[in-house]
Amino acid sequence: MLTETTLTDQIAAGRHDRLRILICGAGVAGRTLTQLLRRQGLHPVLIDKAAPDAASGYMLALMPLVDPTFRTLGITDAYRDRSTPLSRYRILRHTGSPAREYRMTDLFDRYGDYRGISRGELLESLDATAATITHHTIVTAIHQTPAATTATIQHATQSVTAEFDLVVVADGINSTTRDLLWPPATSPDSTPDGEAG
């Protein structure tokens, strides 16, 4: 379960870790990484710009590739309880009538389950182990040196600057943190011929 915690308390908890880690974004990727790191005895600082009650999103279909990670996290039962097995793939015409249907059980019975789950249910499954988070929080500046990365983090009216060994940018398609590292005009994808800048 994610517990709302002050930013300063999160930073203090990980101050003496062998790796001081900041994770920006508490979606599926951010929460999964947070839980995996906590199992290694680390205390990553997890922040999210959204409110705790923000909309959880959409439906997902997950392949058996997720199974090893869920086993490592100990959430296989929670995941299976919250998800639905998918056994067929149906293509519909523009009128809504079936055009073709493929049974998938022969393929996935060999490798594991193909399951449907809402993003909200998946996030709840990932929260089975206690972790801390600070919502309404963004990174406003990043300065990198060979020794560490200094991040300025804004929560409400409080601004905190702290050093990290690793900053993970997982705050989604409209990431404001990524723009601090690669401003839109200079991002690797915007250079001529796809060459990195």
XYZ file of N, CA, C and O in Angstrom:
788
model
N 0.840 -1.185 0.000
C 0.000 0.000 0.000
C 0.880 1.243 0.000
O 1.854 1.323 0.743
N 0.546 2.195 -0.846
C 1.300 3.449 -0.875
C 0.818 4.360 0.244
O -0.379 4.590 0.389
N 1.754 4.862 1.012
C 1.440 5.746 2.124
C 1.963 7.145 1.816
O 3.155 7.312 1.511
N 1.081 8.128 1.891
C 1.489 9.519 1.663
C 2.475 9.929 2.754
O 2.202 9.777 3.945
N 3.627 10.416 2.327
C 4.720 10.760 3.233
C 5.321 12.080 2.785
O 5.307 12.389 1.597
N 5.866 12.835 3.728
C 6.475 14.105 3.337
C 7.716 13.846 2.496
O 8.384 12.801 2.628
N 8.016 14.765 1.639
C 9.188 14.658 0.780
C 10.467 14.560 1.608
O 11.343 13.740 1.331
N 10.565 15.372 2.635
C 11.786 15.357 3.460
C 11.953 14.023 4.174
O 13.073 13.529 4.324
N 10.855 13.406 4.617
C 10.953 12.097 5.268
C 11.399 11.020 4.282
O 12.184 10.129 4.633
N 10.898 11.092 3.050
C 11.327 10.111 2.049
C 12.822 10.246 1.769
O 13.544 9.249 1.703
N 13.281 11.479 1.594
C 14.700 11.702 1.313
C 15.563 11.224 2.479
O 16.591 10.570 2.282
N 15.116 11.503 3.683
C 15.878 11.082 4.874
C 15.961 9.563 4.973
O 17.002 9.007 5.354
N 14.886 8.853 4.610
C 14.866 7.390 4.718
C 15.906 6.744 3.806
O 16.457 5.685 4.141
N 16.184 7.365 2.658
C 17.138 6.778 1.717
C 18.509 7.412 1.723
O 19.360 7.055 0.906
N 18.747 8.314 2.657
C 19.999 9.081 2.661
C 21.240 8.197 2.733
O 22.277 8.512 2.153
N 21.159 7.066 3.450
C 22.337 6.216 3.636
C 22.283 4.943 2.795
O 23.088 4.029 3.000
N 21.350 4.875 1.842
C 21.289 3.722 0.948
C 22.538 3.672 0.072
O 23.157 4.701 -0.211
N 22.884 2.478 -0.385
C 24.038 2.355 -1.280
C 23.785 3.037 -2.621
O 24.724 3.421 -3.313
N 22.504 3.184 -2.989
C 22.091 3.969 -4.148
C 20.935 4.858 -3.730
O 19.917 4.354 -3.251
N 21.107 6.167 -3.897
C 20.018 7.110 -3.591
C 19.245 7.340 -4.891
O 19.813 7.845 -5.854
N 17.978 6.951 -4.877
C 17.215 6.914 -6.131
C 15.958 7.763 -6.021
O 15.217 7.674 -5.029
N 15.710 8.556 -7.051
C 14.483 9.329 -7.183
C 13.696 8.755 -8.353
O 14.232 8.611 -9.448
N 12.429 8.420 -8.122
C 11.553 7.916 -9.184
C 10.447 8.935 -9.395
O 9.656 9.211 -8.485
N 10.397 9.494 -10.593
C 9.400 10.507 -10.945
C 8.268 9.828 -11.703
O 8.449 9.448 -12.864
N 7.128 9.677 -11.061
C 5.983 9.049 -11.702
C 5.591 7.762 -11.001
O 6.408 6.851 -10.868
N 4.335 7.709 -10.548
C 3.861 6.543 -9.799
C 2.840 5.744 -10.598
O 1.849 5.269 -10.076
N 3.104 5.602 -11.909
C 2.288 4.727 -12.732
C 2.778 3.302 -12.601
O 3.447 2.937 -11.621
N 2.474 2.473 -13.582
C 2.846 1.056 -13.522
C 4.361 0.903 -13.440
O 4.874 0.167 -12.592
N 5.107 1.603 -14.299
C 6.568 1.463 -14.299
C 7.178 1.968 -12.993
O 8.022 1.302 -12.389
N 6.762 3.144 -12.550
C 7.319 3.719 -11.328
C 7.046 2.877 -10.096
O 7.930 2.660 -9.265
N 5.822 2.380 -9.983
C 5.486 1.550 -8.804
C 6.185 0.203 -8.849
O 6.640 -0.307 -7.815
N 6.259 -0.395 -10.035
C 6.943 -1.686 -10.141
C 8.396 -1.547 -9.728
O 8.911 -2.337 -8.925
N 9.080 -0.537 -10.255
C 10.482 -0.332 -9.904
C 10.637 -0.028 -8.420
O 11.541 -0.554 -7.762
N 9.756 0.798 -7.887
C 9.817 1.106 -6.453
C 9.749 -0.165 -5.615
O 10.554 -0.360 -4.692
N 8.806 -1.035 -5.937
C 8.641 -2.266 -5.146
C 9.836 -3.197 -5.320
O 10.290 -3.813 -4.350
N 10.374 -3.311 -6.535
C 11.550 -4.159 -6.747
C 12.750 -3.638 -5.965
O 13.511 -4.414 -5.371
N 12.939 -2.312 -5.948
C 14.060 -1.731 -5.204
C 13.886 -1.892 -3.699
O 14.854 -2.145 -2.976
N 12.660 -1.756 -3.231
C 12.423 -1.926 -1.793
C 12.730 -3.357 -1.346
O 13.196 -3.581 -0.227
N 12.503 -4.308 -2.223
C 12.843 -5.696 -1.904
C 14.355 -5.892 -1.806
O 14.819 -6.880 -1.241
N 15.125 -4.952 -2.373
C 16.586 -4.993 -2.273
C 17.100 -4.188 -1.080
O 18.296 -3.956 -0.950
N 16.189 -3.721 -0.233
C 16.580 -2.974 0.957
C 16.789 -1.489 0.731
O 17.297 -0.790 1.618
N 16.396 -0.987 -0.446
C 16.555 0.429 -0.739
C 15.278 1.200 -0.423
O 14.211 0.606 -0.250
N 15.405 2.517 -0.349
C 14.272 3.393 -0.029
C 14.149 4.474 -1.107
O 14.458 5.648 -0.849
N 13.739 4.082 -2.321
C 13.634 5.096 -3.374
C 12.606 6.159 -3.019
O 11.595 5.875 -2.381
N 12.896 7.388 -3.418
C 11.956 8.499 -3.243
C 10.998 8.447 -4.428
O 11.424 8.596 -5.577
N 9.721 8.225 -4.160
C 8.707 8.133 -5.210
C 7.823 9.374 -5.158
O 7.220 9.670 -4.120
N 7.773 10.103 -6.293
C 6.933 11.291 -6.360
C 5.989 11.184 -7.553
O 6.275 10.475 -8.524
N 4.870 11.886 -7.470
C 3.933 11.924 -8.585
C 3.268 13.284 -8.618
O 2.931 13.842 -7.566
N 3.091 13.821 -9.832
C 2.480 15.145 -9.955
C 0.978 15.112 -9.724
O 0.365 16.125 -9.411
N 0.361 13.937 -9.860
C -1.095 13.820 -9.728
C -1.517 13.772 -8.263
O -0.710 13.555 -7.361
N -2.812 13.947 -8.057
C -3.397 13.785 -6.728
C -3.578 12.304 -6.442
O -3.618 11.484 -7.365
N -3.713 11.922 -5.165
C -3.891 10.498 -4.841
C -5.153 9.892 -5.453
O -5.196 8.704 -5.728
N -6.167 10.721 -5.683
C -7.435 10.209 -6.207
C -7.590 10.470 -7.705
O -8.697 10.471 -8.237
N -6.476 10.666 -8.409
C -6.542 10.903 -9.858
C -7.099 9.680 -10.559
O -6.988 8.550 -10.075
N -7.717 9.891 -11.706
C -8.288 8.782 -12.483
C -7.203 7.752 -12.775
O -6.080 8.094 -13.136
N -7.563 6.484 -12.616
C -6.557 5.421 -12.749
C -6.372 4.940 -14.175
O -5.441 4.213 -14.469
N -7.270 5.308 -15.087
C -6.996 5.002 -16.478
C -7.835 3.927 -17.109
O -9.018 3.817 -16.841
N -7.251 3.076 -17.866
C -7.876 2.273 -18.903
C -7.676 0.782 -18.660
O -7.071 0.362 -17.690
N -8.153 -0.007 -19.610
C -8.014 -1.461 -19.559
C -6.697 -1.887 -20.189
O -6.251 -1.299 -21.182
N -6.057 -2.895 -19.633
C -4.794 -3.412 -20.143
C -4.928 -4.902 -20.427
O -5.683 -5.605 -19.752
N -4.195 -5.378 -21.399
C -4.083 -6.815 -21.664
C -2.613 -7.178 -21.491
O -1.752 -6.642 -22.188
N -2.308 -8.039 -20.533
C -0.922 -8.342 -20.190
C -0.550 -9.756 -20.624
O -1.257 -10.713 -20.342
N 0.573 -9.854 -21.291
C 1.109 -11.131 -21.759
C 1.803 -11.864 -20.605
O 2.103 -11.267 -19.567
N 2.115 -13.144 -20.809
C 2.796 -13.915 -19.755
C 4.174 -13.377 -19.381
O 4.731 -13.791 -18.367
N 4.711 -12.440 -20.167
C 6.013 -11.861 -19.840
C 6.014 -11.183 -18.474
O 7.069 -10.989 -17.873
N 4.841 -10.776 -17.973
C 4.783 -10.104 -16.673
C 4.919 -11.081 -15.509
O 5.217 -10.672 -14.386
N 4.699 -12.364 -15.770
C 4.632 -13.349 -14.677
C 5.885 -13.398 -13.798
O 5.767 -13.412 -12.567
N 7.112 -13.427 -14.370
C 8.290 -13.477 -13.490
C 8.396 -12.266 -12.554
O 8.766 -12.410 -11.380
N 8.072 -11.075 -13.068
C 8.140 -9.880 -12.222
C 7.107 -9.955 -11.109
O 7.405 -9.646 -9.951
N 5.892 -10.380 -11.440
C 4.849 -10.475 -10.420
C 5.188 -11.535 -9.376
O 4.878 -11.367 -8.199
N 5.837 -12.629 -9.813
C 6.266 -13.645 -8.840
C 7.312 -13.059 -7.897
O 7.267 -13.275 -6.683
N 8.266 -12.319 -8.464
C 9.308 -11.702 -7.632
C 8.703 -10.756 -6.605
O 9.139 -10.703 -5.446
N 7.671 -10.008 -7.018
C 7.023 -9.058 -6.114
C 6.057 -9.734 -5.145
O 5.570 -9.096 -4.210
N 5.731 -10.994 -5.406
C 4.789 -11.706 -4.536
C 3.352 -11.260 -4.732
O 2.549 -11.336 -3.805
N 3.007 -10.818 -5.944
C 1.644 -10.317 -6.174
C 0.867 -11.154 -7.192
O -0.178 -10.730 -7.678
N 1.354 -12.358 -7.492
C 0.692 -13.185 -8.495
C -0.768 -13.432 -8.134
O -1.666 -13.291 -8.988
N -1.035 -13.793 -6.888
C -2.423 -14.076 -6.475
C -3.289 -12.821 -6.572
O -4.435 -12.886 -7.041
N -2.759 -11.691 -6.133
C -3.524 -10.438 -6.202
C -3.829 -10.085 -7.654
O -4.943 -9.658 -7.983
N -2.854 -10.273 -8.524
C -3.038 -9.996 -9.953
C -4.102 -10.921 -10.546
O -5.005 -10.481 -11.255
N -4.023 -12.202 -10.246
C -4.976 -13.155 -10.820
C -6.387 -12.905 -10.283
O -7.367 -13.047 -11.016
N -6.488 -12.519 -9.021
C -7.813 -12.235 -8.439
C -8.469 -11.025 -9.088
O -9.696 -10.952 -9.183
N -7.658 -10.062 -9.522
C -8.195 -8.807 -10.060
C -8.318 -8.804 -11.589
O -8.822 -7.845 -12.154
N -7.834 -9.855 -12.249
C -7.804 -9.866 -13.710
C -8.692 -10.968 -14.279
O -9.193 -11.826 -13.547
N -8.856 -10.926 -15.590
C -9.714 -11.879 -16.294
C -8.908 -12.551 -17.404
O -8.246 -11.861 -18.187
N -8.962 -13.882 -17.502
C -8.237 -14.531 -18.599
C -8.858 -14.187 -19.950
O -10.081 -14.109 -20.072
N -8.019 -13.936 -20.926
C -8.476 -13.639 -22.286
C -8.205 -14.865 -23.147
O -7.056 -15.300 -23.259
N -9.248 -15.412 -23.749
C -9.089 -16.668 -24.483
C -9.278 -16.525 -25.983
O -9.003 -17.454 -26.725
N -9.767 -15.380 -26.450
C -9.991 -15.219 -27.883
C -9.804 -13.764 -28.288
O -9.897 -12.852 -27.467
N -9.536 -13.601 -29.560
C -9.368 -12.276 -30.154
C -10.373 -12.180 -31.286
O -10.337 -12.978 -32.222
N -11.275 -11.225 -31.212
C -12.342 -11.113 -32.199
C -12.219 -9.802 -32.959
O -12.049 -8.738 -32.368
N -12.320 -9.882 -34.281
C -12.316 -8.704 -35.146
C -13.744 -8.483 -35.625
O -14.395 -9.413 -36.127
N -14.231 -7.255 -35.477
C -15.593 -6.923 -35.872
C -15.600 -6.028 -37.106
O -14.705 -5.214 -37.294
N -16.627 -6.195 -37.924
C -16.829 -5.297 -39.061
C -17.335 -3.947 -38.549
O -17.713 -3.808 -37.384
N -17.375 -2.959 -39.442
C -17.846 -1.630 -39.044
C -19.311 -1.662 -38.588
O -19.769 -0.782 -37.869
N -20.034 -2.703 -38.947
C -21.434 -2.834 -38.522
C -21.556 -3.461 -37.142
O -22.639 -3.491 -36.562
N -20.427 -3.985 -36.644
C -20.450 -4.645 -35.340
C -20.553 -6.153 -35.424
O -20.428 -6.852 -34.419
N -20.786 -6.687 -36.604
C -20.882 -8.144 -36.740
C -19.479 -8.751 -36.782
O -18.535 -8.117 -37.260
N -19.330 -9.987 -36.287
C -18.001 -10.623 -36.249
C -17.451 -10.868 -37.656
O -18.163 -11.351 -38.533
N -16.184 -10.538 -37.861
C -15.515 -10.817 -39.135
C -14.605 -12.035 -39.004
O -14.529 -12.860 -39.896
N -13.927 -12.127 -37.875
C -13.018 -13.243 -37.647
C -12.762 -13.378 -36.146
O -12.805 -12.400 -35.409
N -12.470 -14.586 -35.737
C -12.174 -14.828 -34.322
C -11.006 -15.803 -34.220
O -10.934 -16.779 -34.963
N -10.075 -15.492 -33.331
C -8.906 -16.339 -33.119
C -8.912 -16.834 -31.678
O -9.005 -16.033 -30.750
N -8.779 -18.127 -31.499
C -8.641 -18.670 -30.153
C -7.170 -18.587 -29.760
O -6.293 -18.925 -30.553
N -6.895 -18.125 -28.564
C -5.519 -17.927 -28.131
C -5.072 -18.931 -27.083
O -3.929 -18.929 -26.663
N -5.986 -19.786 -26.659
C -5.637 -20.694 -25.567
C -4.524 -21.655 -25.951
O -3.671 -21.990 -25.123
N -4.492 -22.130 -27.205
C -3.438 -23.074 -27.601
C -2.050 -22.454 -27.455
O -1.115 -23.109 -27.025
N -1.945 -21.165 -27.814
C -0.664 -20.479 -27.703
C -0.297 -20.197 -26.258
O 0.793 -20.533 -25.792
N -1.218 -19.595 -25.512
C -0.863 -19.133 -24.169
C -0.885 -20.229 -23.122
O -0.275 -20.084 -22.069
N -1.550 -21.346 -23.411
C -1.475 -22.469 -22.468
C -0.048 -22.983 -22.343
O 0.335 -23.542 -21.321
N 0.748 -22.762 -23.388
C 2.146 -23.213 -23.344
C 3.015 -22.283 -22.516
O 4.009 -22.694 -21.926
N 2.695 -20.992 -22.496
C 3.600 -20.004 -21.913
C 3.068 -19.306 -20.657
O 3.831 -18.714 -19.913
N 1.780 -19.352 -20.445
C 1.187 -18.659 -19.307
C -0.080 -17.956 -19.716
O -0.563 -18.128 -20.838
N -0.624 -17.169 -18.821
C -1.908 -16.515 -19.063
C -1.768 -15.196 -19.804
O -0.825 -14.431 -19.591
N -2.755 -14.942 -20.652
C -2.954 -13.630 -21.275
C -4.181 -13.074 -20.568
O -5.274 -13.636 -20.676
N -4.023 -11.995 -19.798
C -5.096 -11.565 -18.917
C -5.415 -10.084 -19.105
O -4.537 -9.286 -19.402
N -6.684 -9.763 -18.911
C -7.136 -8.384 -18.964
C -7.320 -7.853 -17.552
O -7.816 -8.547 -16.667
N -6.879 -6.613 -17.338
C -7.001 -5.998 -16.011
C -7.075 -4.484 -16.196
O -6.428 -3.929 -17.089
N -7.862 -3.828 -15.372
C -7.893 -2.367 -15.448
C -6.599 -1.821 -14.847
O -5.985 -2.447 -13.975
N -6.182 -0.681 -15.329
C -4.951 -0.076 -14.815
C -5.064 0.171 -13.312
O -4.103 -0.026 -12.563
N -6.241 0.587 -12.852
C -6.434 0.823 -11.424
C -6.245 -0.436 -10.601
O -5.611 -0.423 -9.540
N -6.784 -1.550 -11.082
C -6.626 -2.828 -10.373
C -5.168 -3.275 -10.381
O -4.669 -3.831 -9.401
N -4.481 -3.028 -11.487
C -3.065 -3.385 -11.547
C -2.260 -2.558 -10.553
O -1.397 -3.081 -9.838
N -2.545 -1.256 -10.475
C -1.835 -0.402 -9.522
C -2.092 -0.870 -8.095
O -1.175 -0.888 -7.267
N -3.324 -1.269 -7.797
C -3.614 -1.776 -6.452
C -2.858 -3.067 -6.177
O -2.383 -3.292 -5.062
N -2.727 -3.922 -7.188
C -1.952 -5.152 -7.017
C -0.497 -4.832 -6.708
O 0.133 -5.463 -5.854
N 0.047 -3.840 -7.400
C 1.444 -3.457 -7.190
C 1.667 -2.829 -5.820
O 2.787 -2.803 -5.322
N 0.606 -2.319 -5.215
C 0.712 -1.679 -3.902
C 0.558 -2.666 -2.749
O 0.383 -2.268 -1.605
N 0.631 -3.970 -3.045
C 0.426 -4.973 -1.997
C 1.471 -4.847 -0.891
O 1.203 -5.153 0.267
N 2.668 -4.397 -1.239
C 3.728 -4.188 -0.249
C 3.807 -2.698 0.074
O 3.677 -1.865 -0.806
N 4.023 -2.384 1.325
C 4.041 -0.986 1.764
C 5.159 -0.211 1.084
O 6.271 -0.703 0.898
N 4.847 1.006 0.679
C 5.830 1.929 0.103
C 5.351 3.351 0.365
O 4.180 3.566 0.690
N 6.258 4.291 0.242
C 5.905 5.685 0.495
C 5.856 6.464 -0.814
O 6.502 6.101 -1.798
N 5.087 7.558 -0.808
C 4.936 8.403 -1.983
C 4.626 9.826 -1.533
O 4.075 10.031 -0.444
N 4.991 10.780 -2.359
C 4.581 12.167 -2.150
C 3.893 12.628 -3.430
O 4.514 12.664 -4.493
N 2.582 12.935 -3.326
C 1.808 13.398 -4.474
C 1.944 14.917 -4.651
O 2.535 15.593 -3.822
N 1.365 15.432 -5.732
C 1.408 16.868 -6.052
C 2.846 17.380 -6.066
O 3.135 18.469 -5.572
N 3.750 16.589 -6.643
C 5.174 16.900 -6.555
C 5.833 16.752 -7.921
O 5.573 15.778 -8.631
N 6.681 17.716 -8.276
C 7.391 17.666 -9.552
C 8.852 18.058 -9.363
O 9.214 18.711 -8.385
N 9.671 17.643 -10.307
C 11.062 18.091 -10.358
C 11.096 19.365 -11.188
O 10.552 19.409 -12.293
N 11.713 20.409 -10.658
C 11.779 21.690 -11.385
C 13.167 21.976 -11.949
O 13.310 22.839 -12.810
N 14.185 21.256 -11.482
C 15.543 21.461 -12.015
C 16.371 20.214 -11.761
O 16.202 19.541 -10.741
N 17.264 19.920 -12.714
C 18.191 18.794 -12.572
C 19.574 19.271 -13.011
O 19.723 19.871 -14.076
N 20.565 18.975 -12.166
C 21.949 19.308 -12.515
C 22.779 18.037 -12.339
O 22.826 17.460 -11.250
N 23.425 17.606 -13.423
C 24.199 16.373 -13.393
C 25.695 16.662 -13.322
O 26.196 17.535 -14.027
N 26.380 15.909 -12.459
C 27.838 15.951 -12.385
C 28.322 14.504 -12.419
O 27.523 13.572 -12.276
N 29.617 14.276 -12.594
C 30.114 12.891 -12.568
C 29.857 12.187 -11.239
O 29.760 10.967 -11.196
N 29.712 12.940 -10.170
C 29.554 12.334 -8.846
C 28.109 12.037 -8.484
O 27.820 11.045 -7.808
N 27.158 12.877 -8.928
C 25.765 12.715 -8.518
C 24.874 13.614 -9.368
O 25.355 14.430 -10.152
N 23.582 13.444 -9.170
C 22.597 14.314 -9.807
C 21.873 15.086 -8.723
O 21.383 14.495 -7.756
N 21.835 16.386 -8.867
C 21.116 17.228 -7.923
C 19.761 17.574 -8.525
O 19.690 18.071 -9.647
N 18.704 17.283 -7.780
C 17.348 17.562 -8.258
C 16.671 18.540 -7.314
O 16.758 18.404 -6.091
N 16.015 19.535 -7.885
C 15.177 20.435 -7.106
C 13.747 19.963 -7.280
O 13.254 19.830 -8.405
N 13.110 19.673 -6.155
C 11.785 19.056 -6.162
C 10.797 19.999 -5.493
O 11.056 20.508 -4.391
N 9.679 20.229 -6.161
C 8.661 21.167 -5.668
C 7.436 20.403 -5.195
O 6.848 19.623 -5.933
N 7.058 20.631 -3.936
C 5.826 20.084 -3.388
C 5.060 21.228 -2.723
O 5.521 21.775 -1.717
N 3.904 21.573 -3.316
C 3.125 22.718 -2.826
C 4.032 23.942 -2.794
O 4.620 24.296 -3.803
N 4.189 24.557 -1.634
C 5.042 25.747 -1.546
C 6.464 25.398 -1.109
O 7.309 26.281 -0.996
N 6.730 24.128 -0.878
C 8.045 23.692 -0.402
C 8.925 23.280 -1.574
O 8.513 22.512 -2.445
N 10.153 23.784 -1.604
C 11.132 23.390 -2.612
C 12.322 22.760 -1.903
O 12.887 23.356 -0.981
N 12.673 21.538 -2.315
C 13.754 20.806 -1.673
C 14.776 20.427 -2.730
O 14.420 19.973 -3.827
N 16.051 20.604 -2.424
C 17.124 20.176 -3.317
C 17.874 19.038 -2.645
O 18.244 19.127 -1.470
N 18.064 17.938 -3.409
C 18.728 16.763 -2.842
C 19.571 16.093 -3.914
O 19.324 16.249 -5.112
N 20.585 15.333 -3.459
C 21.454 14.593 -4.371
C 20.981 13.158 -4.510
O 20.575 12.528 -3.520
N 21.071 12.648 -5.742
C 20.707 11.263 -6.025
C 21.774 10.640 -6.917
O 22.436 11.331 -7.695
N 21.904 9.315 -6.789
C 22.802 8.582 -7.683
C 22.098 8.222 -8.985
O 22.743 8.012 -10.006
N 20.763 8.151 -8.920
C 19.981 7.775 -10.088
C 18.629 8.477 -10.039
O 17.977 8.490 -8.993
N 18.243 9.062 -11.167
C 16.906 9.646 -11.302
C 16.198 8.894 -12.423
O 16.695 8.827 -13.547
N 15.054 8.295 -12.096
C 14.271 7.541 -13.074
C 13.088 8.398 -13.503
O 12.290 8.827 -12.667
N 13.008 8.650 -14.798
C 11.926 9.476 -15.340
C 10.836 8.530 -15.859
O 10.998 7.905 -16.903
N 9.744 8.425 -15.109
C 8.637 7.524 -15.463
C 7.310 8.265 -15.348
O 6.300 7.675 -14.955
N 7.338 9.560 -15.673
C 6.121 10.358 -15.472
C 5.299 10.549 -16.743
O 4.581 11.519 -16.898
N 5.389 9.594 -17.653
C 4.426 9.514 -18.738
C 4.750 10.294 -19.989
O 5.797 10.942 -20.119
N 3.804 10.231 -20.914
C 3.989 10.801 -22.242
C 4.162 12.321 -22.209
O 4.861 12.888 -23.027
N 3.542 12.977 -21.250
C 3.672 14.434 -21.116
C 4.656 14.789 -20.002
O 4.440 15.710 -19.234
N 5.746 14.064 -19.947
C 6.730 14.219 -18.883
C 7.321 15.620 -18.832
O 7.861 16.121 -19.820
N 7.217 16.247 -17.676
C 7.880 17.536 -17.479
C 9.334 17.329 -17.050
O 10.181 18.189 -17.288
N 9.627 16.182 -16.450
C 11.001 15.889 -16.022
C 11.896 15.633 -17.229
O 13.037 16.103 -17.279
N 11.394 14.902 -18.195
C 12.175 14.622 -19.400
C 12.553 15.928 -20.113
O 13.651 16.064 -20.639
N 11.627 16.890 -20.104
C 11.906 18.175 -20.757
C 13.040 18.937 -20.074
O 13.690 19.779 -20.703
N 13.291 18.649 -18.801
C 14.415 19.283 -18.120
C 15.743 18.734 -18.636
O 16.757 19.432 -18.648
N 15.745 17.460 -19.033
C 16.959 16.830 -19.534
C 17.171 17.106 -21.012
O 18.282 17.326 -21.462
N 16.082 17.048 -21.777
C 16.125 17.316 -23.209
C 15.010 18.273 -23.546
O 13.885 17.844 -23.830
N 15.266 19.585 -23.511
C 14.215 20.524 -23.910
C 13.664 20.133 -25.281
O 14.406 19.612 -26.113
N 12.370 20.342 -25.533
C 11.742 19.876 -26.770
C 12.508 20.216 -28.037
O 12.608 19.410 -28.943
N 13.109 21.394 -28.112
C 13.812 21.800 -29.332
C 15.127 21.059 -29.529
O 15.679 21.036 -30.615
N 15.647 20.435 -28.444
C 16.953 19.776 -28.544
C 16.893 18.293 -28.210
O 17.913 17.676 -27.989
N 15.691 17.719 -28.162
C 15.580 16.307 -27.811
C 16.218 15.453 -28.890
O 16.292 15.857 -30.052
N 16.711 14.244 -28.545
C 17.357 13.388 -29.548
C 16.471 13.112 -30.748
O 16.951 12.987 -31.869
N 15.150 13.057 -30.555
C 14.241 12.750 -31.659
C 14.054 13.924 -32.610
O 13.539 13.755 -33.716
N 14.456 15.125 -32.204
C 14.187 16.303 -33.039
C 15.397 16.740 -33.878
O 15.325 17.709 -34.599
N 16.516 16.016 -33.760
C 17.703 16.413 -34.517
C 17.624 15.878 -35.936
O 16.941 14.881 -36.201
N 18.293 16.500 -36.879
C 18.244 16.068 -38.280
C 18.696 14.629 -38.443
O 19.633 14.179 -37.780
N 18.024 13.904 -39.308
C 18.381 12.521 -39.663
C 18.386 11.586 -38.467
O 19.034 10.542 -38.498
N 17.708 11.977 -37.386
C 17.618 11.113 -36.217
C 18.896 10.990 -35.425
O 19.027 10.137 -34.571
N 19.894 11.844 -35.709
C 21.140 11.775 -34.970
C 20.961 12.371 -33.580
O 20.286 13.371 -33.404
N 21.566 11.747 -32.589
C 21.477 12.254 -31.224
C 22.241 13.566 -31.131
O 23.324 13.701 -31.709
N 21.672 14.546 -30.383
C 22.349 15.832 -30.236
C 23.383 15.820 -29.162
O 23.519 14.913 -28.395
